[in-house]
Coordinates of C-alpha atoms in Angstrom, one line a residue:
M1 CA -3.9 -3.3 -27.7
P2 CA -6.1 -1.0 -25.5
Q3 CA -7.1 -2.4 -22.1
S4 CA -10.7 -3.1 -21.4
P5 CA -12.0 -1.2 -18.4
S6 CA -13.6 -4.3 -17.2
T7 CA -10.4 -6.3 -17.0
P8 CA -10.0 -7.3 -13.3
I9 CA -7.1 -5.8 -11.4
E10 CA -5.0 -8.3 -9.4
F11 CA -3.0 -7.3 -6.4
Q12 CA 0.4 -8.9 -5.8
D13 CA 2.5 -8.5 -2.7
E14 CA 6.2 -8.3 -3.5
R15 CA 7.4 -8.1 0.1
E16 CA 11.1 -8.5 -0.7
A17 CA 10.9 -5.6 -3.1
G18 CA 8.7 -3.5 -0.8
R19 CA 5.8 -3.2 -3.2
L20 CA 2.2 -4.1 -3.5
L21 CA 1.4 -4.2 -7.2
A22 CA -1.8 -3.6 -9.1
V23 CA -1.6 -5.8 -12.2
E24 CA -3.8 -5.8 -15.2
D25 CA -3.3 -8.2 -18.1
G26 CA 0.2 -9.0 -16.8
E27 CA 1.2 -5.3 -16.7
A28 CA 1.8 -3.3 -13.4
V29 CA -0.6 -0.4 -13.5
G30 CA 0.2 0.9 -10.0
Y31 CA 1.8 0.1 -6.7
I32 CA 2.3 1.0 -3.1
A33 CA 5.9 1.3 -2.0
Y34 CA 6.2 0.2 1.6
F35 CA 8.4 -1.3 4.3
V36 CA 7.9 -3.4 7.3
L37 CA 8.6 -1.9 10.7
D38 CA 11.8 -3.5 12.0
R39 CA 10.5 -4.1 15.5
P40 CA 7.3 -5.4 16.9
P41 CA 4.5 -5.0 16.0
H42 CA 6.1 -5.1 12.5
A43 CA 3.6 -2.6 11.0
L44 CA 3.2 -2.2 7.3
V45 CA 4.3 1.3 6.4
A46 CA 3.0 2.8 3.2
V47 CA 5.3 5.5 1.8
H48 CA 4.2 6.1 -1.7
T49 CA 1.2 5.2 -3.9
V50 CA 1.6 5.4 -7.7
V51 CA -0.9 4.8 -10.5
E52 CA 0.8 4.7 -14.0
P53 CA -0.2 7.3 -16.5
G54 CA -3.3 6.4 -18.5
H55 CA -4.7 4.3 -15.7
E56 CA -5.8 7.1 -13.3
G57 CA -9.4 7.6 -12.3
R58 CA -10.3 3.9 -12.2
G59 CA -10.1 3.3 -8.5
I60 CA -6.7 1.5 -8.7
A61 CA -5.1 3.6 -5.9
G62 CA -8.1 3.0 -3.6
G63 CA -8.0 -0.7 -4.4
L64 CA -4.3 -0.8 -3.6
V65 CA -4.8 0.9 -0.2
R66 CA -7.8 -1.3 0.7
T67 CA -5.7 -4.4 -0.2
F68 CA -2.8 -3.1 1.8
Y69 CA -5.0 -2.8 4.9
G70 CA -6.3 -6.2 4.2
L71 CA -2.8 -7.7 4.2
A72 CA -2.0 -6.0 7.5
E73 CA -5.2 -7.3 9.0
A74 CA -4.5 -10.8 7.9
E75 CA -1.0 -10.6 9.5
G76 CA -2.4 -9.0 12.6
V77 CA -0.3 -5.9 12.3
P78 CA -1.2 -2.2 12.0
V79 CA -0.7 0.0 9.0
V80 CA 1.1 3.3 9.2
P81 CA 0.0 5.4 6.2
L82 CA 2.9 7.9 5.7
C83 CA 1.9 8.2 2.1
P84 CA -0.4 11.2 1.7
Y85 CA -2.8 9.3 -0.5
A86 CA -3.0 6.3 1.8
A87 CA -3.5 8.7 4.8
S88 CA -6.3 10.5 3.0
W89 CA -8.0 7.2 2.0
A90 CA -7.7 5.9 5.6
A91 CA -9.4 9.1 6.9
K92 CA -12.3 8.5 4.5
H93 CA -12.6 4.8 5.4
P94 CA -12.2 4.6 9.2
D95 CA -14.2 1.4 9.3
E96 CA -11.6 -0.3 7.1
A97 CA -8.5 1.6 8.2
P98 CA -7.9 1.6 12.0
D99 CA -5.4 4.1 13.4
A100 CA -2.0 2.7 14.3
P101 CA -0.9 3.4 17.9
A102 CA 1.1 6.7 18.2
D103 CA 4.3 4.9 19.3
V104 CA 4.1 2.7 16.2
V105 CA 3.7 5.8 14.0
A106 CA 6.7 7.4 15.7
A107 CA 8.8 4.3 15.2
A108 CA 7.8 4.1 11.5
K109 CA 8.7 7.8 10.9
A110 CA 12.1 7.2 12.6
Q111 CA 12.8 4.2 10.5
L112 CA 11.8 6.1 7.3
A113 CA 14.1 9.0 8.3
A114 CA 17.0 6.6 8.9
G115 CA 16.4 5.0 5.5
S116 CA 16.6 1.4 6.6
D117 CA 15.0 -1.3 4.6
L118 CA 13.4 1.0 2.1
P119 CA 12.6 -0.2 -1.4

């Protein structure tokens, strides 16, 4: 059955799996793969944003990144957007996407390179 374009997208944080899901009618239509920095300030580090085929062009990726920044804000931690899409979105929305401190970005890149705690 085709999905209605007006069906609301719900966002679900699956922290243990390292994913923030975009869900429509019970089906995952996109996600951000991420990890939590293993030392304070425990930043949320976005590494990949995916929108499933057939769901592109509906603002799902932007909604995922906006929600991801909202989660970080609620937790009082920065976001490190290592994912090119998330970084591009952040550059276009500086009022919603504050820059992470340089040392936090460096720590996130080092943890990503080491491959620890990645989904």
